[in-house]
mmCIF file of C-alpha atoms in Angstrom:
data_model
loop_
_atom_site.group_PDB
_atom_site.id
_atom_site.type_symbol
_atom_site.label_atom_id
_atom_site.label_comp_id
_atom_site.label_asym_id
_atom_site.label_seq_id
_atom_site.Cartn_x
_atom_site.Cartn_y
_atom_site.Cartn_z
ATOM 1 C CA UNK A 10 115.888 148.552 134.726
ATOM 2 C CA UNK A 11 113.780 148.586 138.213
ATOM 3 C CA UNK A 12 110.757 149.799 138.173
ATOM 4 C CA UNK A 13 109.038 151.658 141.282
ATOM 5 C CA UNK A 14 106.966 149.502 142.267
ATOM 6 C CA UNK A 15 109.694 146.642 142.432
ATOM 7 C CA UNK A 16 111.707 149.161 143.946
ATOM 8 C CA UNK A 17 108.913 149.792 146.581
ATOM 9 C CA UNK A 18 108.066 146.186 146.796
ATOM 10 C CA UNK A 19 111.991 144.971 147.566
ATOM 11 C CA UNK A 20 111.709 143.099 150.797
ATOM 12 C CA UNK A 21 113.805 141.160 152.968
ATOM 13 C CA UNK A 22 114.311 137.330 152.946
ATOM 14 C CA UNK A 23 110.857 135.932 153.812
ATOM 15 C CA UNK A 24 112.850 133.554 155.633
ATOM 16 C CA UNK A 25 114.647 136.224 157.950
ATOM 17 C CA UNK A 26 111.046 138.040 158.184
ATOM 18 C CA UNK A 27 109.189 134.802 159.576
ATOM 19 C CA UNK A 28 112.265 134.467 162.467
ATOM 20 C CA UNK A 29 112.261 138.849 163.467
ATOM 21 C CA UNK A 30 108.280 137.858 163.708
ATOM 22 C CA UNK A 31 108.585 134.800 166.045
ATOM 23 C CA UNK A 32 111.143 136.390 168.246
ATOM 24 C CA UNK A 33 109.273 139.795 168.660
ATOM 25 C CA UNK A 34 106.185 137.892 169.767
ATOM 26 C CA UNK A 35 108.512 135.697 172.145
ATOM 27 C CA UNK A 36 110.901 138.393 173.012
ATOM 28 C CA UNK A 37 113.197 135.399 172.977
ATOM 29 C CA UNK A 38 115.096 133.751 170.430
ATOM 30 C CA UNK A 39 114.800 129.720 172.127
ATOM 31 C CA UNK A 40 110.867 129.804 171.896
ATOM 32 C CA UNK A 41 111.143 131.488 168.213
ATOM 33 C CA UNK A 42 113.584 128.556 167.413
ATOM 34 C CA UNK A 43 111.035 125.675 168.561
ATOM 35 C CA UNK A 44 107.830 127.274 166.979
ATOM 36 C CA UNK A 45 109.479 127.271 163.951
ATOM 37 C CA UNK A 46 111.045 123.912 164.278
ATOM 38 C CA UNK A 47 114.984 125.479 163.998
ATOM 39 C CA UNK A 48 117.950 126.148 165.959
ATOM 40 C CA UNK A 49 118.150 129.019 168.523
ATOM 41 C CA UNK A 50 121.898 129.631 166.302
ATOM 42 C CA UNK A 51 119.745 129.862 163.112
ATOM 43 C CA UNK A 52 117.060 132.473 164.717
ATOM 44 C CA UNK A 53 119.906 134.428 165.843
ATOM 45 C CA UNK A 54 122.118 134.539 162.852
ATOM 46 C CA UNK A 55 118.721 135.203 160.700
ATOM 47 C CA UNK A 56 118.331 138.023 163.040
ATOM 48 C CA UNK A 57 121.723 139.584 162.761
ATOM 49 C CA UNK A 58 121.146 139.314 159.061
ATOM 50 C CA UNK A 59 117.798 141.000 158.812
ATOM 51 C CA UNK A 60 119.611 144.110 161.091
ATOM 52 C CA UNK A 61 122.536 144.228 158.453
ATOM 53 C CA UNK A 62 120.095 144.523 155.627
ATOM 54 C CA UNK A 63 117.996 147.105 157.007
ATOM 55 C CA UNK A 64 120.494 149.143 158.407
ATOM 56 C CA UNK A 65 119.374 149.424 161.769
ATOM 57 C CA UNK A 66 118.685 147.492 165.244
ATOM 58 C CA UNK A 67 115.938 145.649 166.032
ATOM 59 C CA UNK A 68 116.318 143.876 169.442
ATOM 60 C CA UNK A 69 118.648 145.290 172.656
ATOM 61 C CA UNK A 70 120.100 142.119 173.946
ATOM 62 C CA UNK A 71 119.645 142.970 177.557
ATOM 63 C CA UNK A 72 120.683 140.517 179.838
ATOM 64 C CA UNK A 73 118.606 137.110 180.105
ATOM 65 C CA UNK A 74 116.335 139.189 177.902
ATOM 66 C CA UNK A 75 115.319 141.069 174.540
ATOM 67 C CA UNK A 76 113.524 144.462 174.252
ATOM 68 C CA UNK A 77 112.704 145.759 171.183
ATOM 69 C CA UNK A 78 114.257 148.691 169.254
ATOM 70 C CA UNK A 79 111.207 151.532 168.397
ATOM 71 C CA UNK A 80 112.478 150.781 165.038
ATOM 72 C CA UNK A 81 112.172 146.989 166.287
ATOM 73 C CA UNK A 82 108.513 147.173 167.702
ATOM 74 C CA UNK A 83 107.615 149.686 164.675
ATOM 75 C CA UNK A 84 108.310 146.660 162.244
ATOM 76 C CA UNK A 85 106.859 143.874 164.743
ATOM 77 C CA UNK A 86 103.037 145.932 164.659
ATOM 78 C CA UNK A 87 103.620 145.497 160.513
ATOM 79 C CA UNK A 88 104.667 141.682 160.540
ATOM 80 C CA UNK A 89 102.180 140.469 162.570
ATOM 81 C CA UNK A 90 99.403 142.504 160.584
ATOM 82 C CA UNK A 91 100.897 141.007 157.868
ATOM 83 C CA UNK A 92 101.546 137.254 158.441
ATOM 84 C CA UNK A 93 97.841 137.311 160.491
ATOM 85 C CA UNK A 94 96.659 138.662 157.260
ATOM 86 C CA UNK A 95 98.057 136.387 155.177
ATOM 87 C CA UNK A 96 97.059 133.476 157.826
ATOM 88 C CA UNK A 97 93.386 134.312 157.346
ATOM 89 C CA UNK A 98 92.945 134.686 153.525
ATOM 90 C CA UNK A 99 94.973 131.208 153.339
ATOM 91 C CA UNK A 100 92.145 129.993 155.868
ATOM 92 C CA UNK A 101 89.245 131.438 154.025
ATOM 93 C CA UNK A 102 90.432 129.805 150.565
ATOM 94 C CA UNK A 103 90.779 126.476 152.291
ATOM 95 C CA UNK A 104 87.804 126.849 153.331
ATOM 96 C CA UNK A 105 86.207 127.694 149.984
ATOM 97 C CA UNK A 106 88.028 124.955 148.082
ATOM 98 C CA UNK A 107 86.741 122.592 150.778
ATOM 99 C CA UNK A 108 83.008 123.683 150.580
ATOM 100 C CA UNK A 109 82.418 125.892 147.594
ATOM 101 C CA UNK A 110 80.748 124.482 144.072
ATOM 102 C CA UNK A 111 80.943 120.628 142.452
ATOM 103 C CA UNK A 112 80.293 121.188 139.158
ATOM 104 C CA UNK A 113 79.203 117.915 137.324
ATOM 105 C CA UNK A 114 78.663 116.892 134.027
ATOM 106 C CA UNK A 115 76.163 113.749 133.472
ATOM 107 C CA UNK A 116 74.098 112.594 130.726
ATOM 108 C CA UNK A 117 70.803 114.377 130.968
ATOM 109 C CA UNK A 118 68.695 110.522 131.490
ATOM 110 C CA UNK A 119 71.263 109.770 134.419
ATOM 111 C CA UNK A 120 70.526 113.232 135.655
ATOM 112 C CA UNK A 121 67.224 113.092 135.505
ATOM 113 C CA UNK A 122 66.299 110.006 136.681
ATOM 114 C CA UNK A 123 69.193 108.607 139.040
ATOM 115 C CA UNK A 124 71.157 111.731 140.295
ATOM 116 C CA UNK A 125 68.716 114.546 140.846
ATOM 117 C CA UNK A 126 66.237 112.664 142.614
ATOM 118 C CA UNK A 127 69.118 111.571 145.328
ATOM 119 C CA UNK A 128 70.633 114.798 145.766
ATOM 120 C CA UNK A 129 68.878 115.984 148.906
ATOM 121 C CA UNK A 130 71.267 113.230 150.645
ATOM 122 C CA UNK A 131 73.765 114.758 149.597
ATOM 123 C CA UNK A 132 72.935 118.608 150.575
ATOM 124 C CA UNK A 133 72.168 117.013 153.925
ATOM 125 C CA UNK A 134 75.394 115.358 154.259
ATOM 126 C CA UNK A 135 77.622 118.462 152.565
ATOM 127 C CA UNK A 136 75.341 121.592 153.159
ATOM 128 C CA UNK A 137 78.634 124.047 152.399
ATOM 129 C CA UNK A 138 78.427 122.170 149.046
ATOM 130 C CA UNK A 139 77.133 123.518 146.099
ATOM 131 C CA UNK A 140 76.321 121.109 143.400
ATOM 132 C CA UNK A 141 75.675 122.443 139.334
ATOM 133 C CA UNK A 142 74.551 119.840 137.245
ATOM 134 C CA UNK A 143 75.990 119.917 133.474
ATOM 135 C CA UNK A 144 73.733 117.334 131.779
ATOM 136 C CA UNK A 145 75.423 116.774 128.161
ATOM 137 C CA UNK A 146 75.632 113.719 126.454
ATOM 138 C CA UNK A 147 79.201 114.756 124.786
ATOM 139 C CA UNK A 148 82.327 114.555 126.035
ATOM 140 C CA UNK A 149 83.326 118.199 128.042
ATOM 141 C CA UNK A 150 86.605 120.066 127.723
ATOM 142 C CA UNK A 151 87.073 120.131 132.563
ATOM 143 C CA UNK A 152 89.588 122.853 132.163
ATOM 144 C CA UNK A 153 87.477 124.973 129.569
ATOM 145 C CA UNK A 154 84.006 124.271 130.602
ATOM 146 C CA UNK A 155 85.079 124.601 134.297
ATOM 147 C CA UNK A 156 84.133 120.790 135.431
ATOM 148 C CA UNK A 157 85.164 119.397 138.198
ATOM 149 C CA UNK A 158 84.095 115.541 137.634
ATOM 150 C CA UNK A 159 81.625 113.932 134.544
ATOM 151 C CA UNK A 160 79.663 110.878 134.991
ATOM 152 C CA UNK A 161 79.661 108.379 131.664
ATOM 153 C CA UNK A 162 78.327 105.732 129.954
ATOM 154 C CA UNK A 163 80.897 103.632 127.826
ATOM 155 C CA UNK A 164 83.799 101.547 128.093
ATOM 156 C CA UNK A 165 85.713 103.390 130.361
ATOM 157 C CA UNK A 166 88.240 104.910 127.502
ATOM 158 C CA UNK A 167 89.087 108.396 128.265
ATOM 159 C CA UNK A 168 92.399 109.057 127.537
ATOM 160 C CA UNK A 169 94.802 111.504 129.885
ATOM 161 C CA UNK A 170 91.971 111.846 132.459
ATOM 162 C CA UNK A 171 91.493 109.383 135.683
ATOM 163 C CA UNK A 172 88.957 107.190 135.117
ATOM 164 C CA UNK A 173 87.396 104.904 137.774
ATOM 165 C CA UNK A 174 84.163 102.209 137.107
ATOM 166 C CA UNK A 175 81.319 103.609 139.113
ATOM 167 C CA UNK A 176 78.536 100.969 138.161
ATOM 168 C CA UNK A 177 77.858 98.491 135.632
ATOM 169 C CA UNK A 178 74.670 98.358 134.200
ATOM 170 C CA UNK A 179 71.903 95.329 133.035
ATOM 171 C CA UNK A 180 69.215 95.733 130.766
ATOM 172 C CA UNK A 181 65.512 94.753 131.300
ATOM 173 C CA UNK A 182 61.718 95.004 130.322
ATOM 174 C CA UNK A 183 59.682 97.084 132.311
ATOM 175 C CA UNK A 184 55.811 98.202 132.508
ATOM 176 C CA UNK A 185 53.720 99.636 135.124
ATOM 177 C CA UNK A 186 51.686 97.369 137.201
ATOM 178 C CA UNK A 187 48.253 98.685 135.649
ATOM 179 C CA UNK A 188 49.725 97.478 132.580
ATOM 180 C CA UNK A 189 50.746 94.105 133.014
ATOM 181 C CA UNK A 190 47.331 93.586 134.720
ATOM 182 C CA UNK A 191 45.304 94.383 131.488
ATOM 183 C CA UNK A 192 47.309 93.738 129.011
ATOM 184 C CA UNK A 193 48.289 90.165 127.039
ATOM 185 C CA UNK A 194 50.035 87.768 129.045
ATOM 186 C CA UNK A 195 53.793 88.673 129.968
ATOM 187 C CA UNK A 196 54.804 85.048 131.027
ATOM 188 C CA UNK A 197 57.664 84.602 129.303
ATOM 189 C CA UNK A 198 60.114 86.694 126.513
ATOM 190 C CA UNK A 199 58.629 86.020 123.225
ATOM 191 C CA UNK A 200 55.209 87.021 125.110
ATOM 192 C CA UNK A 201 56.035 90.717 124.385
ATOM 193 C CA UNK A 202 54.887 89.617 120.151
ATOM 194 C CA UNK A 203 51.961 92.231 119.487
ATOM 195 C CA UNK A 204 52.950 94.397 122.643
ATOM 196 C CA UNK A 205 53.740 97.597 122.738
ATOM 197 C CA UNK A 206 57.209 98.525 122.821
ATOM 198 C CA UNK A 207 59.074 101.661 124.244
ATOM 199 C CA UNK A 208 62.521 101.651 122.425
ATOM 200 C CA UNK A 209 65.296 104.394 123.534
ATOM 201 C CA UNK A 210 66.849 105.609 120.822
ATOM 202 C CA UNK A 211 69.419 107.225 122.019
ATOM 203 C CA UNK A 212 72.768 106.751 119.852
ATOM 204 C CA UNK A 213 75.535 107.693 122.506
ATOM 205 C CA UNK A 214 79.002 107.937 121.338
ATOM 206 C CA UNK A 215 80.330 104.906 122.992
ATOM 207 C CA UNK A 216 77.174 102.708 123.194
ATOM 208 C CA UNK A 217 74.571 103.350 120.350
ATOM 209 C CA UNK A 218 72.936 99.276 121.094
ATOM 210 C CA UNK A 219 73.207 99.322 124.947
ATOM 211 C CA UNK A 220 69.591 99.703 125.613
ATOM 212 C CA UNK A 221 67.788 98.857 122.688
ATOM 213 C CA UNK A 222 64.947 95.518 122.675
ATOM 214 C CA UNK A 223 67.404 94.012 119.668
ATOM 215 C CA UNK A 224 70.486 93.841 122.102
ATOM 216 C CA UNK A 225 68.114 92.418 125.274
ATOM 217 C CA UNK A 226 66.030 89.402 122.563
ATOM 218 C CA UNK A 227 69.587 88.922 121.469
ATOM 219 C CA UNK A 228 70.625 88.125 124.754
ATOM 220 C CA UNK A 229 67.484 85.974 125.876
ATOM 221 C CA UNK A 230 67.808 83.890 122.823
ATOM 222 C CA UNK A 231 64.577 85.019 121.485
ATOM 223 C CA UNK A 232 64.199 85.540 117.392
ATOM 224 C CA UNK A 233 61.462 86.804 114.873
ATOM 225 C CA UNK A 234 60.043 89.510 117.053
ATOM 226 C CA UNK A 235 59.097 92.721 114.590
ATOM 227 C CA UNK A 236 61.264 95.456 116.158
ATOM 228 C CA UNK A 237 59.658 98.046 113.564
ATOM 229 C CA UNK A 238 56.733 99.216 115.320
ATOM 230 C CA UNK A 239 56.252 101.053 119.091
ATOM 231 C CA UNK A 240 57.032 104.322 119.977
ATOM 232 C CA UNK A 241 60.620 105.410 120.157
ATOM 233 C CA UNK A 242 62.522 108.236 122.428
ATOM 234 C CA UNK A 243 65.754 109.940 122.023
ATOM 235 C CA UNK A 244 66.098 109.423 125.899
ATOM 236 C CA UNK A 245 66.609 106.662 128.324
ATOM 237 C CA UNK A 246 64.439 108.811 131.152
ATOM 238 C CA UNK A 247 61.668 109.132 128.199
ATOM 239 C CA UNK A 248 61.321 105.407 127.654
ATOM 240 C CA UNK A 249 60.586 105.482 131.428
ATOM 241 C CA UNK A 250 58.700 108.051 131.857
ATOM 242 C CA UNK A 251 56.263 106.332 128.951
ATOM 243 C CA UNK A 252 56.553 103.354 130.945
ATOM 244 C CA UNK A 253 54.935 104.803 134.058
ATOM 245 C CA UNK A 254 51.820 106.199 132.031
ATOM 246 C CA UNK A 255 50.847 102.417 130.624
ATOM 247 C CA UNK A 256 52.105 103.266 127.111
ATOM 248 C CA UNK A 257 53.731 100.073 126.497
ATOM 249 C CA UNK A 258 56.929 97.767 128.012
ATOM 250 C CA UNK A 259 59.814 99.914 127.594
ATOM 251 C CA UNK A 260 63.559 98.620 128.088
ATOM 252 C CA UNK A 261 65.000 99.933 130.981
ATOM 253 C CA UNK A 262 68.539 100.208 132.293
ATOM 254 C CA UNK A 263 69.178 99.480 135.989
ATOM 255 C CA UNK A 264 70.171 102.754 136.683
ATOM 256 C CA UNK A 265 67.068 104.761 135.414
ATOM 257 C CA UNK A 266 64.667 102.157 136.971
ATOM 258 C CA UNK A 267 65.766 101.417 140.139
ATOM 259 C CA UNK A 268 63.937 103.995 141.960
ATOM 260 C CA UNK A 269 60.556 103.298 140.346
ATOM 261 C CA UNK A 270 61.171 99.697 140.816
ATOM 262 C CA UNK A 271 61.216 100.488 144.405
ATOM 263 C CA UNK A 272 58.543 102.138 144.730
ATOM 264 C CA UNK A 273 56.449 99.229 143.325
ATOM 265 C CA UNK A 274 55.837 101.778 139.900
ATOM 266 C CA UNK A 275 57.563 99.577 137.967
ATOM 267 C CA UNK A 276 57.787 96.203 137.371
ATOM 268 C CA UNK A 277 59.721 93.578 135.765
ATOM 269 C CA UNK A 278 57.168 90.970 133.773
ATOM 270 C CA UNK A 279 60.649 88.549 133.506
ATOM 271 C CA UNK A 280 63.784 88.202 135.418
ATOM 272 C CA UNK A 281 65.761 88.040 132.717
ATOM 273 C CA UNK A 282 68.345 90.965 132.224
ATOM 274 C CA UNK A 283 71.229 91.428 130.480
ATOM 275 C CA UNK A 284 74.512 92.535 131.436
ATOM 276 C CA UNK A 285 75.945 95.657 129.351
ATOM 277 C CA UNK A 286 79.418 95.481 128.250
ATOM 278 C CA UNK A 287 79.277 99.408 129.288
ATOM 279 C CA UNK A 288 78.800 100.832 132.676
ATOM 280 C CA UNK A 289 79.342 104.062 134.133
ATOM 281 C CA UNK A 290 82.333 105.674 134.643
ATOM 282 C CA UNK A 291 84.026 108.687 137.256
ATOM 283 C CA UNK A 292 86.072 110.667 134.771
ATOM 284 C CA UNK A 293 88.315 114.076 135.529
ATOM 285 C CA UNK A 294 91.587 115.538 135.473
ATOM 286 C CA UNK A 295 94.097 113.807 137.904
ATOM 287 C CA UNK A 296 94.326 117.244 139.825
ATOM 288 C CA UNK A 297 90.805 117.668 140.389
ATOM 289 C CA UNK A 298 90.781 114.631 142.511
ATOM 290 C CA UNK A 299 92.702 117.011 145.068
ATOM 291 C CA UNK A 300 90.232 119.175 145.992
ATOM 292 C CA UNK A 301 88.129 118.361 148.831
ATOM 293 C CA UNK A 302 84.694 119.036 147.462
ATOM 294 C CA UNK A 303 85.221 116.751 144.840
ATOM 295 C CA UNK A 304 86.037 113.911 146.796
ATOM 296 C CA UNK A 305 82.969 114.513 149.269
ATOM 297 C CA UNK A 306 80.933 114.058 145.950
ATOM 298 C CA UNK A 307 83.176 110.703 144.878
ATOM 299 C CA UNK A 308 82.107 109.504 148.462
ATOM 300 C CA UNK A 309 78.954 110.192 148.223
ATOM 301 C CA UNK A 310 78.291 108.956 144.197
ATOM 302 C CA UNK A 311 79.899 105.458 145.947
ATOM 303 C CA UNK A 312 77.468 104.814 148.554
ATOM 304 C CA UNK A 313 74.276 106.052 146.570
ATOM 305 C CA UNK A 314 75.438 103.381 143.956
ATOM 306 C CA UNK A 315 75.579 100.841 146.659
ATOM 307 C CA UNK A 316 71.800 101.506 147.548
ATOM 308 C CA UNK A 317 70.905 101.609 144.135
ATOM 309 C CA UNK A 318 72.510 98.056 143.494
ATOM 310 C CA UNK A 319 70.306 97.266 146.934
ATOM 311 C CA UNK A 320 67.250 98.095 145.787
ATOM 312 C CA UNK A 321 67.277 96.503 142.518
ATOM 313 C CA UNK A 322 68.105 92.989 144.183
ATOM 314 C CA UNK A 323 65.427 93.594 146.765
ATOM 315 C CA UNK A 324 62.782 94.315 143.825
ATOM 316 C CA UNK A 325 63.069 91.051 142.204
ATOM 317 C CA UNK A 326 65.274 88.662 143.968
ATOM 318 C CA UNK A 327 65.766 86.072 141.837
ATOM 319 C CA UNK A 328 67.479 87.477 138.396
ATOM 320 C CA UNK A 329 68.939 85.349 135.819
ATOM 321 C CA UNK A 330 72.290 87.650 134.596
ATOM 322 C CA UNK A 331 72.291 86.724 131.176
ATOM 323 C CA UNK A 332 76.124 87.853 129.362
ATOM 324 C CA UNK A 333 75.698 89.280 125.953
ATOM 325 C CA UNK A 334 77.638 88.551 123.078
ATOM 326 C CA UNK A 335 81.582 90.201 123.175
ATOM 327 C CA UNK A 336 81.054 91.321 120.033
ATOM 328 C CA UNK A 337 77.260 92.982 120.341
#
């Protein structure tokens, strides 16, 4: 059974409507045909079509031209209110889905201490852009949570989703400058015996050892250094952060230190790092990659990583990339 309102709603072929439309503008049936890329046959016949289904003329094929019917112009006013409207709301979500909100989840150390400090580049480069920052250590539901793209620290395992490596990671002592001036000697690794040490804590899903001093002596070669004592921190940004005040040598990860290595502080008492078997990954749904906004912030992620890499170089030249063990 119909009901009124698809009995009020029944229209013509959209097809049919889009042809009356370009030919009343035109008041010709060629220039209809090449606006919408047909033949001038196929204008006319959806023409004649359009008249049988309404019942009533619409054009009076005068010679060399076309006048419209009252009935004709009547429905030419309502087309062309309609298509324009329909033109501009189409416009105004493009434009929305190309500016609009990112909405990004990242752990909370990578937030705090890599991404937020950088996003001003990015509201200068994309000021229709709106960026929310979900900082969450778990893994987020995109279609629930309403996230466009996560940021994460692992192997790069994320079944069903596009996944793409953003930056690998290395592993390294670091102590503020007032520190290493008045403290024991820092000349080589074994040196850190009877130090202070700032341990992260943190046990992520994918990498519970990636930034802990067991997994860095372990890569140095060094043995029989007490692990037990220093102050710990459920947070990479923490370990930093207690690094800064003097508290002790913390171990860093590139990516939490690279801007405070920069800005001299930091520093690095030994060039030795080692390489994490984890880095960061660009995770989402296949679709979201679609949508504009999100790849302005893809872009953008890319060459801030490329500084970042930059910067670390520039603060201590000469590194010695030590490769842990496959099986760490």
């Amino acid at each position: 059974m119909t009901s009124w309102f698809e009995a009020k709603m029944r229209l013509p072929p959209l097809q049919s409507l889009r042809a009356f439309d370009a030919a009343a503008r035109h008041l010709n049936f060629t220039r209809a045909a090449e606006e919408l890329f047909v033949t001038q046959g196929a204008i006319s016949q959806q023409i004649r079509q359009l008249e049988e289904y309404l019942g009533f003329r619409l054009f009076f094929r005068l010679p060399r031209r076309l006048q419209l019917t009252d009935e004709g112009d009547r429905l030419a006013r309502a087309t062309y209110e309609g298509f324009s409207r329909i033109a501009g709301e189409i416009e105004s979500l493009r434009a929305v889905e190309e500016a609009g909100v990112v909405t990004v989840s990242v752990l909370q150390s990578f937030a705090v201490k890599w991404l937020v400090p950088r996003l001003g580049h990015f509201r200068e480069a994309h000021p229709d852009i709106d960026v929310r920052i979900h900082a969450d250590d778990r893994l987020v539901d995109f279609r629930n949570e309403g996230i466009d793209l996560a940021v994460r620290f692992g192997r790069g395992r994320y079944p069903n989703l596009y996944t793409e490596l953003l930056m690998r990671d290395e592993v390294f002592p670091v102590c503020s400058p007032d520190y290493l001036a008045s403290s024991a000697p820092l000349n080589k690794p074994a040196d850190i015996a009877g130090h202070q040490l700032l341990h992260d804590a943190t046990s992520h899903i994918e990498q519970p050892r990636a930034a802990d001093w067991q997994f860095w002596l372990e890569g140095v070669g060094v043995k029989g250094i007490d692990l037990r004592r220093g102050l710990r921190f459920n947070s990479g940004d923490m370990v930093i952060q207690a690094a800064l005040m003097g508290h002790g040598v913390g171990m860093a990860r590139t990516s939490l230190a690279a801007q405070d290595l920069k800005a001299g502080l930091l520093v690095r008492p030994f060039p030795q790092t080692v390489a994490s078997s984890y880095a960061y990954y660009l995770t989402c749904p296949e679709e979201n990659l679609n949508r504009p906004r999100v790849q302005a912030f893809i872009r953008w992620l890319k060459d801030e990583v490329a500084v970042t890499l930059m910067d670390i170089e520039e603060s201590q030249p000469a590194l010695k990339i030590v490769t842990p063990n496959p099986d760490t």
